[in-house]
Amino acid sequence: MKNYLLFELMMTIQKNKGFKRIYLAFINSLQGFKWLINNEAAFQQELIIILLLSIFSCFLNISLLIHLLLIVSLLLVLLIEVINTAIEATIDRIGLEHHSLSGLAKDLGSLAVFISLAIAVATWGVVLWEQ
């Protein structure tokens, strides 16, 4: 019965459609980006490094495809950092008391960031090595 009531409630909520939905999603994304810039030190550091490396990559004598590969490897780091921050915020919302599964979720999010950084370093290393 409880699931049915939840379903009924969801069906009565009007969802935005078309361009309004896209516009509102964009506004939400901007709010998230502003929050990360103001509150998340790791995101701030990664963003600065990524901006500097992106500018540096413009001076490399590489093909457009390789340039895209370098930029995408950097954007992957930001993407994973955003997901990691979302995991941390969700865990903190659930409760601040120590729980082994909460710690594991945060550790795995951190590992994902580390792996994305390793991918970016390897990608940049190979491209720069071949220069």
mmCIF file of N, CA, C and O in Angstrom, residues 88 90-106:
data_model
loop_
_atom_site.group_PDB
_atom_site.id
_atom_site.type_symbol
_atom_site.label_atom_id
_atom_site.label_comp_id
_atom_site.label_asym_id
_atom_site.label_seq_id
_atom_site.Cartn_x
_atom_site.Cartn_y
_atom_site.Cartn_z
ATOM 1 N N GLU A 88 29.909 11.603 -1.193
ATOM 2 C CA GLU A 88 30.229 12.083 0.152
ATOM 3 C C GLU A 88 29.077 12.884 0.750
ATOM 4 O O GLU A 88 28.741 12.726 1.927
ATOM 5 N N THR A 90 25.906 12.632 0.039
ATOM 6 C CA THR A 90 24.809 11.714 0.333
ATOM 7 C C THR A 90 25.073 10.951 1.625
ATOM 8 O O THR A 90 24.177 10.823 2.474
ATOM 9 N N ILE A 91 26.299 10.459 1.774
ATOM 10 C CA ILE A 91 26.651 9.727 2.994
ATOM 11 C C ILE A 91 26.526 10.635 4.211
ATOM 12 O O ILE A 91 25.969 10.247 5.245
ATOM 13 N N ASP A 92 27.013 11.879 4.086
ATOM 14 C CA ASP A 92 26.913 12.825 5.205
ATOM 15 C C ASP A 92 25.464 13.180 5.510
ATOM 16 O O ASP A 92 25.103 13.435 6.662
ATOM 17 N N ARG A 93 24.612 13.218 4.496
ATOM 18 C CA ARG A 93 23.183 13.517 4.687
ATOM 19 C C ARG A 93 22.508 12.402 5.474
ATOM 20 O O ARG A 93 21.654 12.641 6.319
ATOM 21 N N ILE A 94 22.933 11.170 5.203
ATOM 22 C CA ILE A 94 22.334 10.015 5.879
ATOM 23 C C ILE A 94 22.676 10.034 7.364
ATOM 24 O O ILE A 94 21.832 9.754 8.212
ATOM 25 N N GLY A 95 23.908 10.380 7.679
ATOM 26 C CA GLY A 95 24.305 10.439 9.079
ATOM 27 C C GLY A 95 25.795 10.653 9.217
ATOM 28 O O GLY A 95 26.577 10.152 8.403
ATOM 29 N N LEU A 96 26.191 11.403 10.222
ATOM 30 C CA LEU A 96 27.606 11.705 10.423
ATOM 31 C C LEU A 96 28.298 10.690 11.333
ATOM 32 O O LEU A 96 29.519 10.719 11.480
ATOM 33 N N GLU A 97 27.519 9.784 11.947
ATOM 34 C CA GLU A 97 28.142 8.784 12.804
ATOM 35 C C GLU A 97 28.947 7.811 11.939
ATOM 36 O O GLU A 97 28.651 7.590 10.774
ATOM 37 N N HIS A 98 29.983 7.248 12.555
ATOM 38 C CA HIS A 98 30.865 6.336 11.818
ATOM 39 C C HIS A 98 30.153 5.014 11.540
ATOM 40 O O HIS A 98 29.559 4.417 12.427
ATOM 41 N N HIS A 99 30.210 4.609 10.297
ATOM 42 C CA HIS A 99 29.687 3.302 9.896
ATOM 43 C C HIS A 99 30.637 2.750 8.848
ATOM 44 O O HIS A 99 31.083 3.484 7.961
ATOM 45 N N SER A 100 30.933 1.467 8.923
ATOM 46 C CA SER A 100 31.925 0.885 8.016
ATOM 47 C C SER A 100 31.500 1.005 6.548
ATOM 48 O O SER A 100 32.346 1.236 5.675
ATOM 49 N N LEU A 101 30.211 0.883 6.250
ATOM 50 C CA LEU A 101 29.762 1.001 4.856
ATOM 51 C C LEU A 101 29.850 2.446 4.353
ATOM 52 O O LEU A 101 30.148 2.680 3.184
ATOM 53 N N SER A 102 29.612 3.399 5.245
ATOM 54 C CA SER A 102 29.774 4.803 4.860
ATOM 55 C C SER A 102 31.228 5.088 4.531
ATOM 56 O O SER A 102 31.538 5.743 3.536
ATOM 57 N N GLY A 103 32.115 4.590 5.379
ATOM 58 C CA GLY A 103 33.546 4.754 5.126
ATOM 59 C C GLY A 103 33.962 4.077 3.837
ATOM 60 O O GLY A 103 34.763 4.621 3.063
ATOM 61 N N LEU A 104 33.435 2.894 3.589
ATOM 62 C CA LEU A 104 33.759 2.174 2.358
ATOM 63 C C LEU A 104 33.291 2.947 1.127
ATOM 64 O O LEU A 104 34.031 3.076 0.144
ATOM 65 N N ALA A 105 32.087 3.498 1.174
ATOM 66 C CA ALA A 105 31.564 4.269 0.046
ATOM 67 C C ALA A 105 32.461 5.465 -0.249
ATOM 68 O O ALA A 105 32.780 5.751 -1.412
ATOM 69 N N LYS A 106 32.883 6.158 0.797
ATOM 70 C CA LYS A 106 33.768 7.310 0.611
ATOM 71 C C LYS A 106 35.135 6.878 0.095
ATOM 72 O O LYS A 106 35.724 7.538 -0.771
#
